[in-house]
mmCIF file of C-alpha atoms and ligand atoms in Angstrom:
data_model
loop_
_atom_site.group_PDB
_atom_site.id
_atom_site.type_symbol
_atom_site.label_atom_id
_atom_site.label_comp_id
_atom_site.label_asym_id
_atom_site.label_seq_id
_atom_site.Cartn_x
_atom_site.Cartn_y
_atom_site.Cartn_z
ATOM 1 C CA MET C 80 -224.733 -56.633 -10.093
ATOM 2 C CA VAL C 81 -222.515 -56.094 -7.034
ATOM 3 C CA ASN C 82 -220.989 -52.625 -6.751
ATOM 4 C CA SER C 83 -217.292 -53.608 -6.652
ATOM 5 C CA ASN C 84 -216.258 -50.229 -5.224
ATOM 6 C CA LEU C 85 -218.680 -50.717 -2.345
ATOM 7 C CA GLU C 86 -217.395 -54.242 -1.834
ATOM 8 C CA ASN C 87 -213.756 -53.099 -1.747
ATOM 9 C CA LEU C 88 -214.489 -50.247 0.645
ATOM 10 C CA THR C 89 -216.471 -52.543 2.936
ATOM 11 C CA GLU C 90 -213.531 -54.961 2.991
ATOM 12 C CA GLU C 91 -211.207 -52.060 3.830
ATOM 13 C CA LEU C 92 -213.462 -50.948 6.672
ATOM 14 C CA GLU C 93 -213.741 -54.464 8.070
ATOM 15 C CA ARG C 94 -209.977 -54.978 7.862
ATOM 16 C CA ASP C 95 -208.715 -51.568 9.045
ATOM 17 C CA GLY C 96 -211.582 -50.168 11.108
ATOM 18 C CA CYS C 97 -211.560 -47.079 8.883
ATOM 19 C CA VAL C 98 -212.222 -46.185 5.265
ATOM 20 C CA PHE C 99 -211.525 -43.130 3.116
ATOM 21 C CA PHE C 100 -213.549 -41.538 0.312
ATOM 22 C CA ARG C 101 -211.183 -39.318 -1.632
ATOM 23 C CA ASN C 102 -212.344 -36.150 -3.458
ATOM 24 C CA PHE C 103 -215.884 -36.729 -2.238
ATOM 25 C CA PHE C 104 -216.755 -33.013 -2.422
ATOM 26 C CA PRO C 105 -215.506 -30.350 -4.838
ATOM 27 C CA PRO C 106 -213.611 -27.510 -3.074
ATOM 28 C CA THR C 107 -216.260 -24.883 -3.993
ATOM 29 C CA ILE C 108 -218.946 -26.633 -1.936
ATOM 30 C CA ILE C 109 -216.584 -26.972 1.001
ATOM 31 C CA GLU C 110 -215.559 -23.297 0.803
ATOM 32 C CA LYS C 111 -219.191 -22.228 1.146
ATOM 33 C CA ALA C 112 -219.502 -24.332 4.284
ATOM 34 C CA ILE C 113 -216.265 -22.876 5.701
ATOM 35 C CA LEU C 114 -217.587 -19.332 5.246
ATOM 36 C CA GLU C 115 -220.756 -20.223 7.118
ATOM 37 C CA VAL C 116 -218.896 -21.966 9.929
ATOM 38 C CA ASN C 117 -216.523 -19.015 10.372
ATOM 39 C CA GLU C 118 -219.461 -16.609 10.461
ATOM 40 C CA TYR C 119 -221.143 -18.804 13.062
ATOM 41 C CA TYR C 120 -217.936 -18.889 15.098
ATOM 42 C CA ASP C 121 -217.475 -15.108 15.047
ATOM 43 C CA LEU C 122 -221.090 -14.505 15.957
ATOM 44 C CA TYR C 123 -221.604 -17.154 18.617
ATOM 45 C CA LYS C 124 -218.229 -17.781 20.235
ATOM 46 C CA PRO C 125 -218.654 -14.710 22.486
ATOM 47 C CA LYS C 126 -221.947 -16.207 23.739
ATOM 48 C CA ALA C 127 -220.546 -19.739 24.125
ATOM 49 C CA ASN C 128 -221.930 -21.791 27.011
ATOM 50 C CA THR C 129 -224.008 -18.919 28.424
ATOM 51 C CA ALA C 130 -227.567 -19.723 29.557
ATOM 52 C CA GLY C 131 -229.423 -20.740 26.392
ATOM 53 C CA GLY C 132 -226.286 -19.959 24.319
ATOM 54 C CA PRO C 133 -224.481 -22.312 21.935
ATOM 55 C CA ALA C 134 -222.357 -25.160 23.295
ATOM 56 C CA PHE C 135 -218.619 -24.973 22.660
ATOM 57 C CA MET C 136 -215.694 -26.966 24.039
ATOM 58 C CA GLU C 137 -212.039 -25.981 24.196
ATOM 59 C CA TRP C 138 -208.748 -27.867 24.335
ATOM 60 C CA LYS C 139 -205.563 -26.258 25.624
ATOM 61 C CA ASN C 140 -201.835 -26.982 25.399
ATOM 62 C CA PRO C 141 -199.607 -27.390 28.486
ATOM 63 C CA ALA C 142 -198.917 -23.620 28.404
ATOM 64 C CA GLY C 143 -202.652 -22.959 28.736
ATOM 65 C CA GLU C 144 -203.122 -21.607 25.200
ATOM 66 C CA LYS C 145 -206.248 -22.679 23.339
ATOM 67 C CA THR C 146 -205.420 -25.210 20.625
ATOM 68 C CA LEU C 147 -208.849 -26.348 19.483
ATOM 69 C CA ASP C 148 -212.423 -25.091 19.540
ATOM 70 C CA VAL C 149 -215.206 -27.625 19.196
ATOM 71 C CA MET C 150 -218.569 -26.212 18.117
ATOM 72 C CA LEU C 151 -221.138 -28.698 19.327
ATOM 73 C CA ASP C 152 -224.376 -29.805 17.690
ATOM 74 C CA LEU C 153 -224.467 -27.410 14.763
ATOM 75 C CA TYR C 154 -227.726 -28.864 13.436
ATOM 76 C CA GLY C 155 -229.425 -26.309 11.190
ATOM 77 C CA LYS C 156 -226.860 -23.588 11.913
ATOM 78 C CA CYS C 157 -224.946 -23.724 8.605
ATOM 79 C CA PRO C 158 -227.131 -24.797 5.638
ATOM 80 C CA ALA C 159 -224.145 -25.591 3.372
ATOM 81 C CA LEU C 160 -222.779 -27.897 6.045
ATOM 82 C CA ASP C 161 -226.153 -29.644 6.355
ATOM 83 C CA THR C 162 -226.236 -30.143 2.564
ATOM 84 C CA ILE C 163 -222.775 -31.679 2.715
ATOM 85 C CA PHE C 164 -223.823 -34.200 5.345
ATOM 86 C CA GLU C 165 -227.026 -34.959 3.422
ATOM 87 C CA LYS C 166 -224.842 -35.925 0.471
ATOM 88 C CA VAL C 167 -222.902 -38.421 2.628
ATOM 89 C CA LEU C 168 -226.212 -39.912 3.741
ATOM 90 C CA THR C 169 -227.564 -40.238 0.210
ATOM 91 C CA ASP C 170 -224.573 -40.982 -2.006
ATOM 92 C CA PRO C 171 -224.889 -44.646 -3.086
ATOM 93 C CA THR C 172 -221.360 -45.593 -1.942
ATOM 94 C CA SER C 173 -221.137 -43.802 1.417
ATOM 95 C CA SER C 174 -224.747 -44.542 2.362
ATOM 96 C CA GLY C 175 -224.258 -48.116 1.147
ATOM 97 C CA ILE C 176 -221.275 -48.527 3.482
ATOM 98 C CA LEU C 177 -223.231 -47.054 6.396
ATOM 99 C CA GLN C 178 -226.132 -49.393 5.699
ATOM 100 C CA ILE C 179 -223.859 -52.463 5.608
ATOM 101 C CA LEU C 180 -221.989 -51.293 8.682
ATOM 102 C CA ALA C 181 -224.834 -50.203 10.912
ATOM 103 C CA GLY C 182 -228.279 -50.571 9.304
ATOM 104 C CA ASN C 183 -230.452 -47.707 10.491
ATOM 105 C CA ILE C 184 -228.336 -45.160 12.318
ATOM 106 C CA LYS C 185 -228.999 -42.490 14.940
ATOM 107 C CA LEU C 186 -226.797 -39.461 15.594
ATOM 108 C CA ARG C 187 -224.975 -38.572 18.794
ATOM 109 C CA GLY C 188 -223.144 -35.417 17.737
ATOM 110 C CA TYR C 189 -222.611 -33.031 14.817
ATOM 111 C CA ASN C 190 -219.558 -31.005 15.692
ATOM 112 C CA ILE C 191 -216.928 -28.833 14.057
ATOM 113 C CA GLN C 192 -213.331 -29.045 15.233
ATOM 114 C CA ARG C 193 -211.496 -25.773 14.487
ATOM 115 C CA PHE C 194 -207.774 -25.617 15.261
ATOM 116 C CA THR C 195 -206.304 -22.322 16.440
ATOM 117 C CA GLY C 196 -202.816 -23.114 15.115
ATOM 118 C CA ALA C 197 -201.272 -22.862 18.608
ATOM 119 C CA TYR C 198 -198.331 -25.195 19.186
ATOM 120 C CA ASP C 199 -199.701 -28.442 20.603
ATOM 121 C CA PRO C 200 -196.989 -30.952 21.442
ATOM 122 C CA PRO C 201 -197.585 -34.537 22.597
ATOM 123 C CA PRO C 202 -197.155 -35.447 26.281
ATOM 124 C CA ALA C 203 -193.572 -36.330 27.160
ATOM 125 C CA ILE C 204 -194.005 -39.549 29.166
ATOM 126 C CA GLY C 205 -195.249 -43.064 28.503
ATOM 127 C CA PRO C 206 -194.516 -45.610 25.803
ATOM 128 C CA ALA C 207 -197.198 -44.252 23.450
ATOM 129 C CA PRO C 208 -198.214 -40.731 24.482
ATOM 130 C CA MET C 209 -200.709 -38.980 22.219
ATOM 131 C CA ASN C 210 -202.658 -35.729 22.275
ATOM 132 C CA HIS C 211 -206.120 -36.851 23.270
ATOM 133 C CA GLU C 212 -204.687 -40.193 24.363
ATOM 134 C CA TRP C 213 -205.189 -43.432 22.446
ATOM 135 C CA HIS C 214 -208.677 -44.617 23.262
ATOM 136 C CA ARG C 215 -211.927 -46.166 22.187
ATOM 137 C CA ASP C 216 -215.325 -44.569 22.644
ATOM 138 C CA ALA C 217 -218.609 -46.290 23.422
ATOM 139 C CA ARG C 218 -219.049 -49.699 21.865
ATOM 140 C CA GLY C 219 -220.798 -49.510 18.508
ATOM 141 C CA GLU C 220 -220.052 -45.830 17.920
ATOM 142 C CA ILE C 221 -219.052 -44.712 14.437
ATOM 143 C CA ASN C 222 -217.454 -41.461 13.376
ATOM 144 C CA ILE C 223 -218.068 -39.832 10.025
ATOM 145 C CA ALA C 224 -215.522 -37.083 9.363
ATOM 146 C CA ILE C 225 -215.590 -34.520 6.559
ATOM 147 C CA MET C 226 -212.364 -32.650 5.924
ATOM 148 C CA LEU C 227 -213.013 -28.958 5.401
ATOM 149 C CA THR C 228 -209.292 -28.193 4.979
ATOM 150 C CA ASP C 229 -206.201 -30.109 3.850
ATOM 151 C CA CYS C 230 -204.348 -32.178 6.417
ATOM 152 C CA GLU C 231 -201.920 -34.244 4.415
ATOM 153 C CA LYS C 232 -198.973 -34.740 6.753
ATOM 154 C CA PRO C 233 -198.315 -35.912 10.326
ATOM 155 C CA GLU C 234 -198.101 -33.452 13.248
ATOM 156 C CA ASN C 235 -200.947 -31.265 11.964
ATOM 157 C CA GLY C 236 -203.695 -32.376 14.338
ATOM 158 C CA ALA C 237 -205.085 -35.197 12.174
ATOM 159 C CA THR C 238 -207.172 -37.911 13.777
ATOM 160 C CA ALA C 239 -204.598 -40.489 14.918
ATOM 161 C CA LEU C 240 -205.602 -44.052 14.053
ATOM 162 C CA ILE C 241 -204.119 -47.513 14.449
ATOM 163 C CA LYS C 242 -205.514 -49.647 11.676
ATOM 164 C CA GLY C 243 -206.902 -53.039 12.647
ATOM 165 C CA THR C 244 -207.206 -52.261 16.363
ATOM 166 C CA HIS C 245 -211.019 -52.531 16.334
ATOM 167 C CA LYS C 246 -210.363 -56.275 16.580
ATOM 168 C CA PHE C 247 -208.305 -55.899 19.760
ATOM 169 C CA PRO C 248 -209.770 -57.094 23.056
ATOM 170 C CA TYR C 249 -210.043 -53.788 24.882
ATOM 171 C CA CYS C 250 -209.674 -49.999 25.104
ATOM 172 C CA PRO C 251 -206.103 -48.768 25.730
ATOM 173 C CA ARG C 252 -207.265 -45.821 27.865
ATOM 174 C CA LYS C 253 -208.823 -48.156 30.442
ATOM 175 C CA ASN C 254 -206.439 -51.102 30.219
ATOM 176 C CA CYS C 255 -202.944 -49.877 29.314
ATOM 177 C CA LEU C 256 -200.236 -47.524 30.531
ATOM 178 C CA PHE C 257 -199.479 -45.713 27.287
ATOM 179 C CA GLY C 258 -199.402 -42.076 28.382
ATOM 180 C CA PRO C 259 -201.136 -39.275 30.290
ATOM 181 C CA PRO C 260 -203.679 -38.547 31.567
ATOM 182 C CA TYR C 261 -203.309 -41.943 33.256
ATOM 183 C CA ASN C 262 -206.713 -42.886 34.664
ATOM 184 C CA PHE C 263 -207.952 -39.314 34.111
ATOM 185 C CA GLY C 264 -205.028 -38.014 36.169
ATOM 186 C CA LYS C 265 -205.643 -40.346 39.139
ATOM 187 C CA GLY C 266 -202.769 -42.754 38.399
ATOM 188 C CA LEU C 267 -199.153 -42.266 39.461
ATOM 189 C CA SER C 268 -196.987 -41.114 36.579
ATOM 190 C CA PHE C 269 -194.232 -43.410 37.939
ATOM 191 C CA PHE C 270 -196.062 -46.282 36.238
ATOM 192 C CA LEU C 271 -196.109 -44.520 32.869
ATOM 193 C CA LYS C 272 -192.317 -44.481 32.993
ATOM 194 C CA ASN C 273 -191.873 -47.902 34.525
ATOM 195 C CA ASN C 274 -193.785 -50.628 32.755
ATOM 196 C CA PHE C 275 -192.546 -53.611 30.833
ATOM 197 C CA PHE C 276 -195.498 -55.284 29.134
ATOM 198 C CA ASN C 277 -197.110 -52.005 28.095
ATOM 199 C CA ARG C 278 -193.883 -50.901 26.462
ATOM 200 C CA LEU C 279 -193.835 -54.123 24.467
ATOM 201 C CA LEU C 280 -197.507 -53.814 23.554
ATOM 202 C CA ALA C 281 -197.081 -50.193 22.470
ATOM 203 C CA LYS C 282 -194.134 -51.167 20.273
ATOM 204 C CA LYS C 283 -196.146 -53.941 18.668
ATOM 205 C CA THR C 284 -199.364 -51.983 18.098
ATOM 206 C CA LEU C 285 -197.905 -48.637 17.038
ATOM 207 C CA LYS C 286 -196.366 -50.246 13.967
ATOM 208 C CA ASN C 287 -199.694 -49.644 12.240
ATOM 209 C CA ALA C 288 -200.270 -46.151 13.607
ATOM 210 C CA THR C 289 -201.185 -43.529 11.054
ATOM 211 C CA GLY C 290 -203.315 -40.421 10.716
ATOM 212 C CA ALA C 291 -206.470 -39.577 8.818
ATOM 213 C CA TYR C 292 -204.549 -37.578 6.238
ATOM 214 C CA GLY C 293 -206.274 -36.077 3.253
ATOM 215 C CA LYS C 294 -207.434 -33.075 1.323
ATOM 216 C CA LYS C 295 -210.308 -30.643 1.649
ATOM 217 C CA GLY C 296 -213.420 -32.538 0.499
ATOM 218 C CA ASP C 297 -212.241 -36.017 1.571
ATOM 219 C CA VAL C 298 -214.471 -38.043 3.872
ATOM 220 C CA TYR C 299 -213.516 -40.825 6.239
ATOM 221 C CA ILE C 300 -215.490 -43.163 8.426
ATOM 222 C CA PHE C 301 -213.977 -44.975 11.372
ATOM 223 C CA LEU C 302 -215.285 -47.310 14.015
ATOM 224 C CA ASN C 303 -214.689 -45.723 17.408
ATOM 225 C CA ASP C 304 -213.460 -49.123 18.580
ATOM 226 C CA THR C 305 -210.418 -48.473 16.384
ATOM 227 C CA TRP C 306 -207.771 -47.118 18.746
ATOM 228 C CA HIS C 307 -207.619 -43.414 17.976
ATOM 229 C CA GLY C 308 -206.556 -40.042 19.346
ATOM 230 C CA ARG C 309 -205.475 -36.721 17.930
ATOM 231 C CA GLN C 310 -202.031 -36.058 16.524
ATOM 232 C CA PRO C 311 -199.928 -33.155 17.816
ATOM 233 C CA ASN C 312 -200.203 -29.870 15.948
ATOM 234 C CA LEU C 313 -196.654 -28.579 15.581
ATOM 235 C CA HIS C 314 -196.744 -26.478 12.408
ATOM 236 C CA GLY C 315 -199.531 -23.986 13.063
ATOM 237 C CA ASN C 316 -202.336 -25.820 11.256
ATOM 238 C CA LYS C 317 -205.590 -23.844 11.535
ATOM 239 C CA GLY C 318 -207.688 -26.533 9.855
ATOM 240 C CA MET C 319 -211.274 -27.594 10.373
ATOM 241 C CA ARG C 320 -213.261 -30.788 10.089
ATOM 242 C CA LEU C 321 -216.841 -31.832 10.661
ATOM 243 C CA MET C 322 -217.161 -34.847 12.964
ATOM 244 C CA ILE C 323 -220.438 -36.712 13.185
ATOM 245 C CA GLY C 324 -220.837 -39.379 15.854
ATOM 246 C CA CYS C 325 -223.491 -42.027 15.255
ATOM 247 C CA PHE C 326 -224.635 -45.465 16.358
ATOM 248 C CA PRO C 327 -226.571 -48.376 14.871
ATOM 249 C CA ASN C 328 -230.011 -47.556 16.210
ATOM 250 C CA ASP C 329 -230.331 -50.823 18.160
ATOM 251 C CA ILE C 330 -227.314 -49.934 20.360
ATOM 252 C CA PRO C 331 -228.149 -47.615 23.272
ATOM 253 C CA TYR C 332 -226.336 -44.299 23.697
ATOM 254 C CA PRO C 333 -223.801 -44.318 26.554
ATOM 255 C CA ASP C 334 -225.141 -41.001 27.845
ATOM 256 C CA ILE C 335 -228.057 -38.629 27.464
ATOM 257 C CA VAL C 336 -228.359 -37.227 23.952
ATOM 258 C CA LYS C 337 -230.613 -34.193 23.760
ATOM 259 C CA PRO C 338 -233.104 -34.550 20.908
ATOM 260 C CA VAL C 339 -232.976 -31.923 18.165
ATOM 261 C CA SER C 340 -236.006 -29.622 18.348
ATOM 262 C CA GLY C 341 -238.774 -29.967 15.772
ATOM 263 C CA GLU C 342 -238.173 -26.386 14.667
ATOM 264 C CA ILE C 343 -234.549 -27.143 13.744
ATOM 265 C CA LEU C 344 -235.395 -30.570 12.313
ATOM 266 C CA ASN C 345 -237.719 -28.999 9.782
ATOM 267 C CA THR C 346 -234.898 -26.879 8.374
ATOM 268 C CA LEU C 347 -232.724 -29.925 7.605
ATOM 269 C CA PRO C 348 -232.583 -31.901 4.340
ATOM 270 C CA PRO C 349 -234.842 -35.013 4.279
ATOM 271 C CA THR C 350 -232.383 -37.861 4.956
ATOM 272 C CA PHE C 351 -230.618 -35.834 7.627
ATOM 273 C CA GLN C 352 -234.035 -35.392 9.294
ATOM 274 C CA LYS C 353 -234.697 -39.109 8.989
ATOM 275 C CA VAL C 354 -231.612 -40.131 10.987
ATOM 276 C CA LEU C 355 -232.632 -37.737 13.751
ATOM 277 C CA ARG C 356 -236.161 -39.122 13.993
ATOM 278 C CA PRO C 357 -237.150 -42.555 15.395
ATOM 279 C CA GLN C 358 -236.735 -45.286 12.758
ATOM 280 C CA PRO C 359 -237.496 -49.028 12.876
ATOM 281 C CA LEU C 360 -234.910 -50.729 15.079
ATOM 282 C CA ASN C 361 -232.299 -52.979 13.473
ATOM 283 C CA THR C 362 -233.051 -56.582 14.393
ATOM 284 C CA GLY C 363 -230.864 -59.694 14.529
ATOM 285 C CA ASN C 364 -227.102 -59.633 14.221
ATOM 286 C CA ARG C 365 -227.010 -58.682 10.583
ATOM 287 C CA THR C 366 -224.728 -55.689 10.330
ATOM 288 C CA LEU C 367 -220.963 -55.541 9.964
ATOM 289 C CA MET C 368 -220.884 -53.850 13.363
ATOM 290 C CA ASP C 369 -222.642 -56.874 14.912
ATOM 291 C CA LYS C 370 -220.058 -59.146 13.289
ATOM 292 C CA ILE C 371 -217.153 -57.043 14.586
ATOM 293 C CA ILE C 372 -218.553 -56.821 18.121
ATOM 294 C CA LEU C 373 -219.175 -60.574 18.222
ATOM 295 C CA SER C 374 -215.615 -61.239 17.068
ATOM 296 C CA GLN C 375 -214.046 -59.274 19.952
ATOM 297 C CA THR C 376 -212.940 -61.684 22.667
ATOM 298 C CA PRO C 377 -211.138 -61.214 26.011
ATOM 299 C CA PRO C 378 -207.321 -61.462 25.900
ATOM 300 C CA LYS C 379 -205.820 -64.943 26.186
ATOM 301 C CA LEU C 380 -203.526 -65.812 29.108
ATOM 302 C CA LEU C 381 -200.403 -65.998 26.978
ATOM 303 C CA SER C 382 -201.036 -62.797 25.043
ATOM 304 C CA LEU C 383 -199.273 -59.485 25.581
ATOM 305 C CA PHE C 384 -202.703 -57.853 25.976
ATOM 306 C CA TYR C 385 -203.363 -59.996 29.051
ATOM 307 C CA TRP C 386 -200.103 -59.084 30.765
ATOM 308 C CA ALA C 387 -200.282 -55.406 29.823
ATOM 309 C CA ARG C 388 -203.729 -55.237 31.411
ATOM 310 C CA LEU C 389 -202.514 -57.045 34.524
ATOM 311 C CA GLU C 390 -199.643 -54.561 34.785
ATOM 312 C CA ARG C 391 -202.158 -51.721 34.547
ATOM 313 C CA LYS C 392 -204.365 -53.271 37.249
ATOM 314 C CA PHE C 393 -201.354 -53.555 39.545
ATOM 315 C CA ALA C 394 -200.440 -49.912 38.834
ATOM 316 C CA ASP C 395 -204.051 -48.847 39.541
ATOM 317 C CA LEU C 396 -204.045 -50.675 42.860
ATOM 318 C CA ILE C 397 -200.747 -49.203 44.044
ATOM 319 C CA SER C 398 -201.755 -45.717 42.816
ATOM 320 C CA LEU C 399 -204.977 -45.939 44.813
ATOM 321 C CA GLU C 400 -203.208 -47.178 47.972
ATOM 322 C CA VAL C 401 -200.572 -44.448 47.746
ATOM 323 C CA LYS C 402 -203.194 -41.747 47.194
ATOM 324 C CA LEU C 403 -205.304 -43.028 50.118
ATOM 325 C CA PHE C 404 -202.252 -43.145 52.366
ATOM 326 C CA TYR C 405 -201.204 -39.651 51.280
ATOM 327 C CA SER C 406 -204.645 -38.214 51.889
ATOM 328 C CA PHE C 407 -204.837 -39.984 55.323
ATOM 329 C CA TYR C 408 -201.337 -38.741 56.196
ATOM 330 C CA THR C 409 -201.958 -35.105 55.162
ATOM 331 C CA LYS C 410 -205.340 -35.021 56.932
ATOM 332 C CA ASN C 411 -203.831 -36.349 60.179
ATOM 333 C CA MET C 412 -200.771 -34.155 59.948
ATOM 334 C CA GLN C 413 -203.111 -31.197 59.617
ATOM 335 C CA ARG C 414 -204.983 -32.347 62.723
ATOM 336 C CA VAL C 415 -201.748 -32.841 64.708
ATOM 337 C CA LYS C 416 -200.541 -29.423 63.560
ATOM 338 C CA SER C 417 -203.750 -27.660 64.654
ATOM 339 C CA LYS C 418 -203.706 -29.490 68.000
ATOM 340 C CA SER C 419 -200.077 -28.468 68.613
ATOM 341 C CA VAL C 420 -200.868 -24.845 67.752
ATOM 342 C CA ARG C 421 -203.814 -24.909 70.183
ATOM 343 C CA LEU C 422 -201.679 -26.404 72.995
ATOM 344 C CA LEU C 423 -198.850 -23.962 72.393
ATOM 345 C CA SER C 424 -201.182 -20.976 72.451
ATOM 346 C CA LYS C 425 -202.807 -22.289 75.677
ATOM 347 C CA ALA C 426 -199.349 -22.699 77.252
ATOM 348 C CA ALA C 427 -198.423 -19.182 76.147
ATOM 349 C CA GLN C 428 -201.645 -17.793 77.679
ATOM 350 C CA LYS C 429 -200.902 -19.557 81.005
ATOM 351 C CA LYS C 430 -197.366 -18.141 81.026
ATOM 352 C CA GLY C 431 -198.665 -14.691 80.229
HETATM 353 FE FE1 FE2 O 1278 -212.838 -40.697 20.426
#
């Protein structure tokens, strides 16, 4: 008999690029994990990123205050957290979805995001500015998120998502002019204010923008091809969530992923261990991910996507030319200045 819940959730994931599992964990289990994570934070944050120390990452607001701590690769550091993830990997519905979506998976990251509660507004320019700008990650990547605290309303740092955008032809970070940091800060902000097709595209696509809202113990899975970002945090939310990045194991990682040591692996629950060890490779185009990737096509000439991308390419070209000219001009001005100073001092010496 077909599990109709699994069927419905798979349909939702295929349609929206994300799917939610409500009340997946009882609050008591989550609270145990929170205690462990907080203990880990207090103990290891002072040693963060020192030689051989734990890896942390920080985000800051425009005033330079820390808004978010990311504790990276917590494998084996918080047993209650590991048990929670094991449950996602073994529960018939969530593991069923992962199997349909990606076959055998491999992990890229196992991170906690912990908000400080500092005011974190969105950038002020562009037709669709967003904290951690709208983007896609590497093709084929999947994110499994476990909410350790409530995040039920907008403007509390939820994962920002635009449903259905996994079917779009490209990544907005690389192809649009939606907001800063334009081209990792290399583009001219003039083009974020002055663009026609990108404004239209933003208006059209943002109609379906939402956030991964939910309660402590909810789980959501999204395809990283779904345009996503992070919502502003304007009301002091100090929430936490566990974010696990993974791939179908036949798709290569986009970067180097350090293997988890055997010593740590042995402390993990069995299915968690399994997804960190080599497994038989998925073969053929049989997963939902294969189907989605195959369905993505380049933008057609008459589509808004095509013209928005062309507008971005034009902006990139002009930005590059202006920056090259500026750097050439400043370098030469510096040279002329030094030469003039040398000549003037020589003339002064002669006079003297
Ligand atoms: Fe991302």
